[in-house]
Tab-separated table of C-alpha atoms in Angstrom:
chain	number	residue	atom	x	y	z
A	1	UNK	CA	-15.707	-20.683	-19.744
A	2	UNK	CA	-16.618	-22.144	-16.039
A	3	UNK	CA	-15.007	-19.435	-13.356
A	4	UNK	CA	-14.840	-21.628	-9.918
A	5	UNK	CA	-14.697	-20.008	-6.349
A	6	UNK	CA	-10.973	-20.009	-6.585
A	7	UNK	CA	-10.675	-18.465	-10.335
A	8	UNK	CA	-13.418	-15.594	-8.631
A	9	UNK	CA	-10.937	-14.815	-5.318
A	10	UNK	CA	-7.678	-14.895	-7.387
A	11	UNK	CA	-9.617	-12.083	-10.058
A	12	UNK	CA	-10.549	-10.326	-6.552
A	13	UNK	CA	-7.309	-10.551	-5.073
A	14	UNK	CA	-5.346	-9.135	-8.818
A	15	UNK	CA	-8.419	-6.494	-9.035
A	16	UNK	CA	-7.466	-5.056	-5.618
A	17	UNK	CA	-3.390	-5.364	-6.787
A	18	UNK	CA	-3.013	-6.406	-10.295
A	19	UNK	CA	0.986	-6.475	-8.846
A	20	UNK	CA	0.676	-9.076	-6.375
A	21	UNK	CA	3.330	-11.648	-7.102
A	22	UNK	CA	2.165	-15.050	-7.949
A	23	UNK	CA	3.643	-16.537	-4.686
A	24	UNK	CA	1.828	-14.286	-3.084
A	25	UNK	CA	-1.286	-15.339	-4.653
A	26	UNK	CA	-0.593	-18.562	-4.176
A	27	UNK	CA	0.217	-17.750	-0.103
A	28	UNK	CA	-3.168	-16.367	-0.134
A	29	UNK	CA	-5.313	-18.826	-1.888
A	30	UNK	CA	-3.386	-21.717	-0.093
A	31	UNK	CA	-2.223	-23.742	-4.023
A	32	UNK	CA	0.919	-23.804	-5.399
A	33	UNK	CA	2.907	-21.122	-7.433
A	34	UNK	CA	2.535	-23.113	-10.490
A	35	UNK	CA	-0.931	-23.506	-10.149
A	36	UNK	CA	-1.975	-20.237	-9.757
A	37	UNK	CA	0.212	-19.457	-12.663
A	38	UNK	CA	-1.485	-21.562	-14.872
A	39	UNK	CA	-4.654	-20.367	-13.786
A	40	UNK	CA	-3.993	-16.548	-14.330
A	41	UNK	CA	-2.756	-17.421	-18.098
A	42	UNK	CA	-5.946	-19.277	-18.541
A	43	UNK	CA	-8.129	-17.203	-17.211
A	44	UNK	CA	-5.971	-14.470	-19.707
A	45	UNK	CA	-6.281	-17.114	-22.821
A	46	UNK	CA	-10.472	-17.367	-22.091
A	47	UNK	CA	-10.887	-13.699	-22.017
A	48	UNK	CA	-11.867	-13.500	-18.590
A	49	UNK	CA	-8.968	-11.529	-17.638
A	50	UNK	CA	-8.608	-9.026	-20.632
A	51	UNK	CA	-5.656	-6.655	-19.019
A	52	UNK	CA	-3.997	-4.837	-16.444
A	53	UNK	CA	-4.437	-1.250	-16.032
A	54	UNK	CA	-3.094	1.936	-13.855
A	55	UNK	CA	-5.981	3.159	-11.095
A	56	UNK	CA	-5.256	7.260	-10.741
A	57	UNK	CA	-5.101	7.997	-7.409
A	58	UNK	CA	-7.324	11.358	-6.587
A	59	UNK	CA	-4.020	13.322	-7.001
A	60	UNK	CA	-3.745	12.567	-10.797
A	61	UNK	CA	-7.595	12.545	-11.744
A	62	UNK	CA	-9.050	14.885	-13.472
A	63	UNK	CA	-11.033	17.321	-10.596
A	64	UNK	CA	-14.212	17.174	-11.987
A	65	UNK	CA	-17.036	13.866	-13.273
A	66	UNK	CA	-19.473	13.928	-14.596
A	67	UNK	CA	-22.851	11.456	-16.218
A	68	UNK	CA	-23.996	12.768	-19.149
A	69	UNK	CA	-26.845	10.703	-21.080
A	70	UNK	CA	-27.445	11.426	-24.569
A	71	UNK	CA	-30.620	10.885	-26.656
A	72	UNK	CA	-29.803	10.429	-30.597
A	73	UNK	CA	-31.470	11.208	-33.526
A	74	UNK	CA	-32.262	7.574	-35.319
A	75	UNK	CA	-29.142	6.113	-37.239
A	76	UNK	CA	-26.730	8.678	-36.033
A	77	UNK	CA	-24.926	6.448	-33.466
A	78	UNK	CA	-22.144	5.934	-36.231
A	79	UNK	CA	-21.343	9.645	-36.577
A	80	UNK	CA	-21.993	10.724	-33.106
A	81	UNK	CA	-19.403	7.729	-31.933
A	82	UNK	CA	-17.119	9.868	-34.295
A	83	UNK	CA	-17.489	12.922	-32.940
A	84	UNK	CA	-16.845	11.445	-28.976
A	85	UNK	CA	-13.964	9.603	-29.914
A	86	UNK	CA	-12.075	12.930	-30.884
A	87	UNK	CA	-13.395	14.491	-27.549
A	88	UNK	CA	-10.328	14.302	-24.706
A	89	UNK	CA	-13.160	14.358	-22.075
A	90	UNK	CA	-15.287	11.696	-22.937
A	91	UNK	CA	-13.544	8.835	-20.552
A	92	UNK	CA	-15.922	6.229	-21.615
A	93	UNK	CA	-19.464	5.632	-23.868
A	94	UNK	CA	-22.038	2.896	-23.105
A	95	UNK	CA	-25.207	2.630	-24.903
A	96	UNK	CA	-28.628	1.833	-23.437
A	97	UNK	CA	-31.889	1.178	-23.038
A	98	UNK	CA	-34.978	3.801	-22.460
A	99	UNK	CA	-35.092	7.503	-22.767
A	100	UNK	CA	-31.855	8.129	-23.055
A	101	UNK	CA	-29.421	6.303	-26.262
A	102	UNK	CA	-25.780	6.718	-24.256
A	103	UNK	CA	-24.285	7.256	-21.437
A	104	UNK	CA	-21.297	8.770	-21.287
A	105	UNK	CA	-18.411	8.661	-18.573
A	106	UNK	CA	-16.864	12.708	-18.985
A	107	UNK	CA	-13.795	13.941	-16.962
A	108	UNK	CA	-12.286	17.510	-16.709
A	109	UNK	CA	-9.777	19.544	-15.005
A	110	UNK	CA	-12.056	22.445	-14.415
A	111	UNK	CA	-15.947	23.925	-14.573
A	112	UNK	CA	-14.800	25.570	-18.040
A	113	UNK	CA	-13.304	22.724	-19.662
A	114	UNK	CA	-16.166	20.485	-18.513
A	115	UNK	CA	-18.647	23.472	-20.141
A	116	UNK	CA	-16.972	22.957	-23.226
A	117	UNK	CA	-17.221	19.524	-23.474
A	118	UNK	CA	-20.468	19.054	-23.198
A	119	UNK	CA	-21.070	21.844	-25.743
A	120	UNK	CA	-19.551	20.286	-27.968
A	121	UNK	CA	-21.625	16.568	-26.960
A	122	UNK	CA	-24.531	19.023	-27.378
A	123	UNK	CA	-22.959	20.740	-30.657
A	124	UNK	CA	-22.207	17.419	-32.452
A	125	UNK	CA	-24.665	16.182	-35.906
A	126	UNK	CA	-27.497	14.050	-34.847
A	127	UNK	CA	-27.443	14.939	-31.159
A	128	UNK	CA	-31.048	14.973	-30.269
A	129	UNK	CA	-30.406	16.447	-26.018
A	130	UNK	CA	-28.696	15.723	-22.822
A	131	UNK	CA	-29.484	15.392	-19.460
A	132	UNK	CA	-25.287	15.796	-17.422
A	133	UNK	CA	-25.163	14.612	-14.058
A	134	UNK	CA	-22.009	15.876	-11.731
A	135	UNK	CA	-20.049	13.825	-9.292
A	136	UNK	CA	-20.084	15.366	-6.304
A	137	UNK	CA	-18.472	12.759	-4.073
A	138	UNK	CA	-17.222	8.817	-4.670
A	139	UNK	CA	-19.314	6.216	-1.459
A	140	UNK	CA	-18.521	3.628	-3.348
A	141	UNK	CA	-15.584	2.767	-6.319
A	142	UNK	CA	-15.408	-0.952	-6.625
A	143	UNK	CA	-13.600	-0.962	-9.814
C-alpha cells in the first residue's frame, strides 16, 4: 500500500484526535468531505489504519511503569507468552533481539502490586532473569 503526504497528515491529524469529524479533516487538509472519507476507509480496508482507541489521561493510569526485559530459556516463548497473558500488569510484550528475549510494557497501581508482578514474570517456567526498568517521568509520549 503507497501512503502519500496527504494519507501521512490525515493519520497525524486522527492520531492527535481519532474524533475529529471528517469535515473537519477535510477543513484542515484543504479536500473535500467525500474525499477524505474515502481515504480514511481505505486507509482502514489496507490495514494502515487498524483502530481507534481511548488514550488514559494521567488521572486514570495506573501510578506506576515500568520496562522489564526478560531473557528465556530456549523454546519456552510459547509457555512464558501463557503465563503473561494471565498477568493484569503486563500492558504489552514485544520480543527482540540481543541479550535480552522480551520486553515487556508493565503497569501498576502501587510499589506492592508492581513487586508482585514481576515476581511472578520472575516465578513463571522457563524464565531464565530480568533486568525492570521504572518510569520515573514521561519527556516524550508520541503515541
Amino acid at each position: 500500500m503507497q501512503i502519500d503526504e496527504t494519507d501521512a497528515e490525515l493519520m497525524r491529524l486522527l492520531a492527535g484526535n481519532a474524533r475529529l469529524p471528517v469535515a473537519t479533516l477535510a477543513r484542515r487538509l484543504g479536500l473535500a468531505r467525500t474525499t477524505v472519507q474515502a481515504r480514511i476507509e481505505r486507509l482502514e480496508r489496507d490495514g494502515a489504519i487498524a483502530g481507534y482507541t481511548l488514550r488514559r489521561g494521567a488521572a486514570a493510569r495506573a501510578a506506576i511503569r515500568a520496562t522489564v526485559l526478560v531473557s528465556i530459556e530456549p523454546r519456552a516463548a510459547a509457555g512464558v507468552l501463557t503465563r503473561l497473558r494471565a498477568l493484569r500488569g503486563v500492558e504489552a510484550c514485544h520480543t527482540t533481539s540481543g541479550r535480552f528475549d522480551m520486553i515487556l510494557e508493565v503497569a501498576a497501581d502501587s510499589t506492592a502490586e508492581l513487586d508482585r508482578t514481576l515476581d511472578e514474570i520472575g516465578d513463571a517456567q522457563g524464565v531464565r532473569g530480568s533486568e525492570s526498568l521504572i518510569h520515573l517521568t514521561t519527556k516524550i509520549d508520541r503515541r
